[in-house]
XYZ file of N, CA and C in Angstrom:
228
model
N 132.517 123.645 83.704
C 131.291 124.167 85.189
C 131.008 122.443 85.528
N 131.722 121.540 85.223
C 131.390 120.023 86.223
C 131.874 120.182 87.786
N 131.744 121.095 88.426
C 132.007 120.591 89.767
C 130.342 121.878 90.538
N 129.861 122.229 89.030
C 128.680 123.581 90.053
C 127.213 122.257 90.515
N 127.600 122.296 92.092
C 126.604 122.405 92.555
C 124.793 122.896 92.916
N 125.386 124.317 92.753
C 123.559 125.203 93.161
C 124.098 125.337 91.539
N 122.330 126.165 91.123
C 122.225 126.643 89.112
C 120.779 127.767 89.346
N 121.201 128.444 89.710
C 120.081 129.831 89.601
C 119.651 130.793 88.389
N 118.919 130.641 87.599
C 118.824 130.676 86.115
C 117.011 131.313 85.785
N 116.895 132.794 85.262
C 115.677 132.778 84.334
C 115.358 132.808 83.362
N 114.133 132.092 83.269
C 113.734 131.114 82.111
C 112.985 131.981 81.574
N 112.492 131.897 80.643
C 111.343 132.799 79.298
C 110.535 131.783 78.446
N 109.264 131.929 79.366
C 108.601 130.537 78.648
C 108.519 131.096 77.011
N 108.024 131.886 77.280
C 108.170 132.165 75.470
C 109.223 132.194 74.584
N 110.700 132.840 75.065
C 111.318 132.474 74.720
C 112.021 131.357 74.371
N 111.517 130.776 74.874
C 112.006 128.867 74.941
C 111.319 127.672 73.515
N 109.898 129.104 73.111
C 108.915 128.498 72.292
C 110.266 128.177 71.297
N 111.203 129.671 70.672
C 111.801 129.687 69.422
C 113.331 128.091 70.108
N 113.947 128.083 70.820
C 114.281 127.234 71.056
C 114.503 125.790 70.333
N 112.770 125.682 70.972
C 112.495 124.033 70.903
C 112.341 123.797 70.082
N 112.708 121.965 70.132
C 112.650 121.166 68.856
C 111.554 121.175 68.107
N 112.232 119.857 67.110
C 110.595 120.095 66.243
C 109.429 119.891 67.140
N 109.607 118.962 68.075
C 108.615 117.938 68.756
C 107.854 118.661 70.331
N 108.670 120.060 69.834
C 108.667 120.604 71.657
C 109.240 121.017 72.193
N 110.262 119.424 72.079
C 110.340 119.187 73.909
C 112.210 120.346 73.130
N 112.513 120.392 74.694
C 113.820 120.786 74.539
C 114.362 121.212 75.987
N 115.936 120.744 75.633
C 116.916 119.798 76.063
C 117.701 121.257 77.557
N 117.718 120.946 78.400
C 118.421 122.076 79.687
C 119.629 121.757 79.709
N 121.249 120.221 79.061
C 121.529 120.334 79.212
C 121.766 120.017 80.462
N 121.264 119.727 81.576
C 121.668 119.792 83.506
C 122.220 118.159 83.712
N 121.911 117.220 82.530
C 123.107 116.404 82.643
C 124.996 116.268 82.597
N 124.859 117.439 82.053
C 126.390 117.758 81.806
C 127.018 119.036 83.501
N 126.322 118.767 84.247
C 126.947 119.214 85.229
C 126.180 118.118 86.794
N 127.457 117.606 86.497
C 127.186 116.022 87.045
C 126.775 116.354 89.183
N 127.717 117.034 89.575
C 127.761 117.789 90.580
C 126.564 118.312 91.617
N 125.923 118.580 90.794
C 124.505 120.255 90.431
C 123.650 118.905 91.460
N 122.960 119.672 92.380
C 122.454 119.465 93.450
C 120.852 120.269 93.973
N 120.994 121.966 93.570
C 119.763 122.320 93.149
C 120.110 123.005 92.380
N 118.398 123.412 92.041
C 118.038 124.327 90.397
C 116.942 125.487 91.063
N 117.343 126.275 91.070
C 116.306 127.371 91.417
C 116.271 128.430 89.765
N 115.014 128.471 88.992
C 114.930 128.831 88.633
C 113.892 130.144 88.699
N 113.808 131.876 87.715
C 113.294 132.287 88.065
C 112.152 132.689 86.691
N 110.533 132.461 87.122
C 109.942 131.573 85.393
C 109.314 132.966 85.564
N 109.152 132.821 84.218
C 108.734 134.245 83.867
C 107.435 133.558 82.195
N 106.227 133.461 83.039
C 104.838 133.864 82.008
C 104.408 134.754 80.846
N 104.948 135.573 81.282
C 104.051 136.688 80.349
C 104.180 136.519 79.287
N 103.195 136.003 79.019
C 102.946 135.724 77.272
C 102.594 134.626 76.605
N 103.357 133.891 77.184
C 102.359 132.101 77.717
C 100.903 132.601 77.705
N 101.275 131.523 76.742
C 99.321 130.316 77.380
C 99.663 129.588 78.561
N 98.309 128.869 78.972
C 99.445 127.723 80.731
C 99.153 126.851 79.786
N 98.726 126.378 78.833
C 98.971 124.725 78.378
C 100.588 124.874 77.643
N 101.650 125.881 78.272
C 102.459 126.442 77.507
C 103.053 127.096 78.540
N 103.587 126.843 79.589
C 103.102 126.978 80.984
C 103.695 125.954 81.766
N 102.806 124.590 81.623
C 103.068 123.690 82.058
C 103.510 122.645 81.860
N 103.529 122.580 80.235
C 104.454 122.570 79.600
C 105.506 122.513 79.756
N 106.270 123.121 80.114
C 107.259 123.889 80.573
C 107.327 123.344 82.043
N 107.031 123.372 82.536
C 107.100 122.887 84.509
C 107.324 122.010 84.005
N 106.158 120.512 83.676
C 106.717 119.868 84.137
C 108.509 119.107 82.808
N 108.877 119.777 81.489
C 109.887 119.665 80.940
C 110.472 119.603 82.294
N 110.857 121.028 83.674
C 112.088 121.570 84.113
C 111.808 120.729 84.994
N 110.653 119.968 85.823
C 110.487 118.781 86.916
C 111.065 117.525 86.024
N 110.958 117.135 84.593
C 111.420 115.859 84.049
C 112.855 116.048 84.416
N 113.644 117.005 83.991
C 114.927 117.229 84.105
C 116.131 116.904 84.761
N 115.118 117.226 86.038
C 115.073 117.297 87.376
C 115.508 116.099 88.222
N 114.590 115.322 86.738
C 114.034 113.585 88.115
C 114.878 112.715 87.081
N 115.527 112.726 85.640
C 116.080 111.668 85.657
C 117.496 112.059 85.301
N 117.931 113.582 86.553
C 119.302 113.548 86.392
C 119.996 112.340 87.574
N 121.294 111.819 87.508
C 121.823 111.411 88.506
C 121.493 111.428 90.011
N 122.382 112.867 89.920
C 121.686 113.268 91.654
C 120.164 114.189 92.175
N 119.956 113.471 91.200
C 118.273 114.345 91.347
C 118.049 115.450 91.630
N 118.377 116.803 91.558
C 118.840 117.707 92.045
C 117.344 118.505 92.779
N 117.319 118.813 94.230
C 115.990 120.093 94.694
C 115.465 120.586 93.612
N 114.414 120.915 92.544
C 114.171 122.244 91.767
C 113.067 123.785 92.721
N 113.781 123.804 92.309
C 112.631 125.554 92.869
C 112.187 126.204 91.993
N 111.030 126.334 91.811
C 110.649 127.157 90.532
C 109.994 129.300 91.368
N 110.312 130.165 90.898
C 110.106 131.025 91.839
C 109.776 131.943 91.225
């Protein structure tokens, strides 16, 4: 999918805890999508603490910021 320009996905905060690394960080792999221009995330925070939600939102923003194309990020 190297030519994918728009990505829309559902993101569950609680499930992210299970796949996060030892340091609590996770890699979305957006760097593997070099043509990416827009990312839309349907965000589900049910059962997660406010602190967890903020950490995940910060990580998502960071992933968009460090991407070579700096795709726009929409959290729904």
